[in-house]
Coordinates of N, CA and C and ligand atoms in Angstrom, one line a residue:
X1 N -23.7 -31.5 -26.5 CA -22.8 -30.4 -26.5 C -21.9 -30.4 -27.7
X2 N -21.7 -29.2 -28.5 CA -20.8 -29.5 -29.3 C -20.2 -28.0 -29.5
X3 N -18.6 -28.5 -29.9 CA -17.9 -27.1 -30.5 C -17.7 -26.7 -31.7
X4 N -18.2 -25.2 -31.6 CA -18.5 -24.8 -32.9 C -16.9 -23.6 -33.4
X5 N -16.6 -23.5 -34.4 CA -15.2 -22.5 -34.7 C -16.1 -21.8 -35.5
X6 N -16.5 -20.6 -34.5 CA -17.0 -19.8 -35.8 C -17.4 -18.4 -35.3
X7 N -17.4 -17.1 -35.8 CA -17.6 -16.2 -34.8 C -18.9 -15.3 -34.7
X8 N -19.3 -14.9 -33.9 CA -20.6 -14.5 -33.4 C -21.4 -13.1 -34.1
X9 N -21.8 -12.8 -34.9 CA -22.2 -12.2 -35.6 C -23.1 -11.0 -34.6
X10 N -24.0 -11.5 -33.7 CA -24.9 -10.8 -33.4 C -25.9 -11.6 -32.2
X11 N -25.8 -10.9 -31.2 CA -26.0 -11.8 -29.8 C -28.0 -11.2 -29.7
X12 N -28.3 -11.8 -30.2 CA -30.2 -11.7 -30.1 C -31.0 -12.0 -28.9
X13 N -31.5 -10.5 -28.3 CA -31.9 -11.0 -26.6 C -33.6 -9.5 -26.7
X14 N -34.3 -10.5 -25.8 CA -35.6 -9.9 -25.6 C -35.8 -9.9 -23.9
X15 N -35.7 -8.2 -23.7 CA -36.3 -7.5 -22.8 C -34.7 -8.0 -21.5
X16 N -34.0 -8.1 -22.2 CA -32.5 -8.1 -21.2 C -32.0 -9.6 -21.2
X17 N -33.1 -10.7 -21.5 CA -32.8 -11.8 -21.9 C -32.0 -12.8 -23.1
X18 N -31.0 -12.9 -23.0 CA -29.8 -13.7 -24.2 C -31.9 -14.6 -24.6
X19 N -31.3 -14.5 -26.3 CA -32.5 -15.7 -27.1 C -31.7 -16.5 -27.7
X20 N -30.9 -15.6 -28.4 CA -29.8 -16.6 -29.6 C -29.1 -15.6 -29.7
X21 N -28.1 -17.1 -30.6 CA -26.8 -16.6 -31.5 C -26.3 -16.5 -32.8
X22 N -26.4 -15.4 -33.4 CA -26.0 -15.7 -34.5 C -25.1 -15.6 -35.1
X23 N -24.3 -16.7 -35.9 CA -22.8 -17.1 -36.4 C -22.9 -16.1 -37.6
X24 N -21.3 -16.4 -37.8 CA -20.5 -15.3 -39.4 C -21.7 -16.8 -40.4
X25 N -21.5 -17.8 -40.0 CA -21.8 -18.9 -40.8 C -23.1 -19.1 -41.4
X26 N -24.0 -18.2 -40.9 CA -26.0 -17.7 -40.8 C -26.5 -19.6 -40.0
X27 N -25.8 -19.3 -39.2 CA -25.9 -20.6 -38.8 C -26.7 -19.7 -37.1
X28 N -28.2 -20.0 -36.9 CA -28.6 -19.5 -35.4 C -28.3 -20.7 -34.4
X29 N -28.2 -20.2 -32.3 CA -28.4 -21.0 -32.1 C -29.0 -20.7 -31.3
X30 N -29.9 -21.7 -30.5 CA -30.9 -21.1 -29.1 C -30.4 -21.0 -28.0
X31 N -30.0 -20.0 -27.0 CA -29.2 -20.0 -26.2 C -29.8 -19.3 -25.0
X32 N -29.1 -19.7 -23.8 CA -29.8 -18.5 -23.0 C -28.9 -18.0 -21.8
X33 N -27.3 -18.9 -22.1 CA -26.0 -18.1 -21.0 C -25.2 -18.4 -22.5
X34 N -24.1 -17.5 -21.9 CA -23.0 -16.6 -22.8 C -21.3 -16.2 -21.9
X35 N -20.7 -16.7 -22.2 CA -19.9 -16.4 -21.2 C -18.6 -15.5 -22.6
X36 N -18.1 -14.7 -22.1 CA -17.1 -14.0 -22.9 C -16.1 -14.2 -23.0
X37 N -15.2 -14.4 -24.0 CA -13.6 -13.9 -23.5 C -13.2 -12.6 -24.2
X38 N -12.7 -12.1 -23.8 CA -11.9 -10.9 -24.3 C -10.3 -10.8 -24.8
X39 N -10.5 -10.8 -26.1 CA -8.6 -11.1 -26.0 C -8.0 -9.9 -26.3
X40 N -6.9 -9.8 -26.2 CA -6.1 -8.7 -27.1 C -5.6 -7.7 -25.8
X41 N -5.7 -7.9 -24.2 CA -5.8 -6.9 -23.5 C -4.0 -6.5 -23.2
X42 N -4.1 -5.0 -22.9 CA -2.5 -4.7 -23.3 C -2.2 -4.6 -21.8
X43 N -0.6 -5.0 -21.9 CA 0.0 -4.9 -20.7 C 0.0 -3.4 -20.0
X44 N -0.4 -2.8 -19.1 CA -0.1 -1.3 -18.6 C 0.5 -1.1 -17.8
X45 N 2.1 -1.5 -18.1 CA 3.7 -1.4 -17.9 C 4.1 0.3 -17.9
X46 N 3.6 0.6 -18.5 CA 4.1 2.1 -18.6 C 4.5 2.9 -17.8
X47 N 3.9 2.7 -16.7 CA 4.7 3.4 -15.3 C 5.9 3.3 -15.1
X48 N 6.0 2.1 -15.7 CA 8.1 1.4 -15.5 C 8.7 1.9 -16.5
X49 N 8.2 2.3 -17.5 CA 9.2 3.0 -18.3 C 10.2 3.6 -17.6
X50 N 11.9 3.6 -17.9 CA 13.0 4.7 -17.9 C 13.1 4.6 -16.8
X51 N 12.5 3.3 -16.2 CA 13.5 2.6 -14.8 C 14.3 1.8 -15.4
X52 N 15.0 0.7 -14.2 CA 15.8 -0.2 -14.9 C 15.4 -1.5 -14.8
X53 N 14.3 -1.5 -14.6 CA 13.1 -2.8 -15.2 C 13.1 -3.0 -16.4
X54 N 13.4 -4.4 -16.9 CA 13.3 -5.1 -18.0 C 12.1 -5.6 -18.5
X55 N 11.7 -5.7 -20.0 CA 10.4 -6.1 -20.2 C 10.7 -6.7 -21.3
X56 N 9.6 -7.6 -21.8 CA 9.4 -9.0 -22.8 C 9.0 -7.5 -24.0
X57 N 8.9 -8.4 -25.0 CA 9.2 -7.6 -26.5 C 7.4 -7.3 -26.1
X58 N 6.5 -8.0 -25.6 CA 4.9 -7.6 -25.5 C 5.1 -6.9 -24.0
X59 N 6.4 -6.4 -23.4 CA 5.8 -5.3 -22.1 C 5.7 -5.6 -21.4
X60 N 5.2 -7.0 -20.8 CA 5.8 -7.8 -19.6 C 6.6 -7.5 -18.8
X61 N 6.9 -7.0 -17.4 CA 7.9 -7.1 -16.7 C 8.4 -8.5 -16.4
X62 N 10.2 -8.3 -16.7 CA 10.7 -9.4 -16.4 C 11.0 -9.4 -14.8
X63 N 10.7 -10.7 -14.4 CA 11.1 -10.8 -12.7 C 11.9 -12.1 -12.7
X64 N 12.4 -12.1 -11.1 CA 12.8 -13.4 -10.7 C 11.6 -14.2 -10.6
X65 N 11.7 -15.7 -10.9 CA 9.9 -16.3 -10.8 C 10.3 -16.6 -9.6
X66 N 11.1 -17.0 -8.6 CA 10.8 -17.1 -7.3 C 10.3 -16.1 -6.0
X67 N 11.1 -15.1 -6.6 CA 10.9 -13.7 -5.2 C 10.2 -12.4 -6.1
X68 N 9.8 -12.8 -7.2 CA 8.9 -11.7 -8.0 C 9.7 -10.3 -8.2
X69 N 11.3 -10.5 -7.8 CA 12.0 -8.8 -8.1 C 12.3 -8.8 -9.5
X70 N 12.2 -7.6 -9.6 CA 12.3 -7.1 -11.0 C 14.0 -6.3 -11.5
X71 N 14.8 -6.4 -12.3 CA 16.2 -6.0 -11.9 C 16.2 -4.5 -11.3
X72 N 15.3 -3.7 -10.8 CA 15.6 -2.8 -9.9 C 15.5 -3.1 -8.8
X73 N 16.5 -2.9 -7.8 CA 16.4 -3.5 -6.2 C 15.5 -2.8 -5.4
X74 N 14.2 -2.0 -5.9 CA 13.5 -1.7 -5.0 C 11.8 -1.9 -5.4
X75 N 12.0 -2.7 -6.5 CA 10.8 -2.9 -7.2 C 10.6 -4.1 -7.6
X76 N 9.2 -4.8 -7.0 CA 8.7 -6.2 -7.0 C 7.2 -5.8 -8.6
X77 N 7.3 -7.0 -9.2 CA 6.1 -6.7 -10.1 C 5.3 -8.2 -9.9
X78 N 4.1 -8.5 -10.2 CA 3.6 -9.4 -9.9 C 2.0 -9.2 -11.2
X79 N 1.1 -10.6 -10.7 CA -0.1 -10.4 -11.5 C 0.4 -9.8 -13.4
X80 N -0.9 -9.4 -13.7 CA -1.1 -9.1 -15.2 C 0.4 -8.5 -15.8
X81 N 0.8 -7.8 -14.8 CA 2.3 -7.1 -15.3 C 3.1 -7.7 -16.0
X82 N 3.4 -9.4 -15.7 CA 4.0 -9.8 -15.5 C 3.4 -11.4 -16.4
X83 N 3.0 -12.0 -16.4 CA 2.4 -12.8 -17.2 C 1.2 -12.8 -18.2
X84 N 0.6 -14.2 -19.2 CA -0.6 -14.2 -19.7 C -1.5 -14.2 -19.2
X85 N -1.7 -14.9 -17.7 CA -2.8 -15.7 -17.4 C -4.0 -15.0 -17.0
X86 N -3.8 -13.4 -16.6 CA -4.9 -12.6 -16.5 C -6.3 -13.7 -15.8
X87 N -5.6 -13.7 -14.3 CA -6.3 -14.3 -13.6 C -6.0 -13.9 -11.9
X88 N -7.2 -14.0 -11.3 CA -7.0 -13.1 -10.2 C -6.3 -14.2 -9.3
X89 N -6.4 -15.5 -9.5 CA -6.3 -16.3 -8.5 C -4.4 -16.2 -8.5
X90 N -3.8 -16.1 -9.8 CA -2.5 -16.0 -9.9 C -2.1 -14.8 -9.2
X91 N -2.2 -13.5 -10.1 CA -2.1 -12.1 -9.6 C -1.8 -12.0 -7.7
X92 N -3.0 -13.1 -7.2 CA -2.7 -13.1 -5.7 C -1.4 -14.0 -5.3
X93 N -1.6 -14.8 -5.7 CA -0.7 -15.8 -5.4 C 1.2 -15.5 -5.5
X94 N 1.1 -14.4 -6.5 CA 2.1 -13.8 -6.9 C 2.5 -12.6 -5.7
X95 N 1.5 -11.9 -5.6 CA 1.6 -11.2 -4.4 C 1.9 -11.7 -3.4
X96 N 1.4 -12.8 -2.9 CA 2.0 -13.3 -1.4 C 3.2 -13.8 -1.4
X97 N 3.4 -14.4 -2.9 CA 5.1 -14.6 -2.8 C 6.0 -13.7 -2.5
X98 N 5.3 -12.4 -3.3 CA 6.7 -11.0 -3.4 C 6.8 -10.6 -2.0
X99 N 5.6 -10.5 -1.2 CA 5.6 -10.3 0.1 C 6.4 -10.9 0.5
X100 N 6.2 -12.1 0.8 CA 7.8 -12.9 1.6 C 8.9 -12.6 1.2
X101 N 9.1 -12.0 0.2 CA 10.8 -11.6 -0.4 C 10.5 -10.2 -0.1
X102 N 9.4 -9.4 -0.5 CA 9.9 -8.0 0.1 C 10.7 -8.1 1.9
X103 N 9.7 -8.8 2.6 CA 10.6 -8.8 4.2 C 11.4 -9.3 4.2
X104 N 12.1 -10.1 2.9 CA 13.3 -11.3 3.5 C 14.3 -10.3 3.5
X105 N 13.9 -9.2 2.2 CA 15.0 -8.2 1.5 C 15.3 -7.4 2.9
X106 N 13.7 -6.6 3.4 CA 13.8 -5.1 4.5 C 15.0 -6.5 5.5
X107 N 14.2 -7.6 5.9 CA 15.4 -8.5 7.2 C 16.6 -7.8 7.0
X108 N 17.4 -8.6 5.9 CA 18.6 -7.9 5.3 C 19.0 -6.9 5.3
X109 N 18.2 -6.0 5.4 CA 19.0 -4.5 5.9 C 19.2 -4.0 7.3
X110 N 19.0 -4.8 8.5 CA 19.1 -5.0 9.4 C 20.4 -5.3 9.9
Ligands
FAD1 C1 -13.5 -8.0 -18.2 C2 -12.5 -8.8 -17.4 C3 -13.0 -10.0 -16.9 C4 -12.1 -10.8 -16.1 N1 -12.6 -12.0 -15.6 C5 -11.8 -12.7 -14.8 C6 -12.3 -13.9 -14.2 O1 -13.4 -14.3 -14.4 N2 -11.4 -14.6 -13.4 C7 -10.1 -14.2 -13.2 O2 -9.4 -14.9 -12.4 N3 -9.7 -13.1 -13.7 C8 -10.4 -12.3 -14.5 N4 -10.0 -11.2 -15.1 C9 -8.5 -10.9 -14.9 C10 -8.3 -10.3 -13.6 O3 -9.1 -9.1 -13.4 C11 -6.8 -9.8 -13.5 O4 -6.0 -11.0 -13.8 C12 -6.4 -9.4 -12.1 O5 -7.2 -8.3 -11.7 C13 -4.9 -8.9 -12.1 O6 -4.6 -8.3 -10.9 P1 -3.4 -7.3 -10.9 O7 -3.3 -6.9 -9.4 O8 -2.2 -7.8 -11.6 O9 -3.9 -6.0 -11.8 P2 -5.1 -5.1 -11.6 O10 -6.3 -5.8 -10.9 O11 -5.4 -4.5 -12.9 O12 -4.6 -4.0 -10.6 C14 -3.7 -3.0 -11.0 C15 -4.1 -1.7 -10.2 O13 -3.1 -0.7 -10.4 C16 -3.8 0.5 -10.7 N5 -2.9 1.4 -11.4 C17 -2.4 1.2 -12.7 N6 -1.6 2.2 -13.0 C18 -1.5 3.0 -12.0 C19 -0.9 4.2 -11.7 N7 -0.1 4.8 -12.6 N8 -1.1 4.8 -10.5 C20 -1.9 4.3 -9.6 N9 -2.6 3.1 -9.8 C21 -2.4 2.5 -11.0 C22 -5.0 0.2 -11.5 O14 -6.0 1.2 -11.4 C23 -5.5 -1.1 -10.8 O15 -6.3 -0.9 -9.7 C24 -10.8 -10.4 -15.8 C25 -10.3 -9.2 -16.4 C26 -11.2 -8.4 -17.1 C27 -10.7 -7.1 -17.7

């Protein structure tokens, strides 16, 4: 196995099948899985605009990291909104937190 820093020129596949790869470097390789990343993806905050939700200079909603509220008292943000990690396993995990603080909050008005 080895790591290569170099970027991908041209992904070479016969009849739906990955064959190879070819680098910026004319360097081929024989391949036959490919896994992707995608970078660069933008936060889509935009609905919170000209609330009183706060955001990071990249658009991030800022929250409490314990109960996921956001400085409007009626609005929890969670997942992509809210961090890098663009990962479903977080995004959930975030959610079940805000859950428990949204009822802790509705308790409270009781
Ligand atoms: C190509 C790709 C591959 C990925 N692969 C993986 C992976 O392998 N493993 C992994 O863990 N994560 C992966 N992710 C990241 C993962 O999909 C996200 O981290 C996760 O879905 C975040 O969940 P979320 O609830 O924060 O946002 P989302 O899943 O984006 O949910 C937000 C929802 O809000 C809706 N919405 C937005 N604006 C409005 C509006 N104005 N009105 C009504 N609805 C609205 C959207 O339509 C969407 O359904 C991948 C993402 C992409 C794009």
């Amino acid at each position: 196995m080895a790591y290569l820093d170099d970027s991908v020129e041209q992904m070479i596949h016969q009849n739906g099948e990955l064959q190879e790869i070819l680098l910026a470097s004319h360097r081929r390789m024989q391949v036959n899985r490919a896994f992707l990343a995608f970078p660069g993806a933008q936060v889509q905050s935009q609905l919170l605009h000209g609330t009183r939700v706060r955001f990071t200079e990249k658009g991030h909603v800022l929250v409490n990291p314990r109960t996921k509220e956001t400085d409007h008292p009626h609005i929890w943000a969670v997942g992509d909104l809210v961090n890098h990690s663009q990962q479903v396993s977080i995004a959930m995990g975030d959610g079940a937190q805000a859950a428990i603080w949204i009822h802790k909050r509705l308790k409270e008005m009781n």
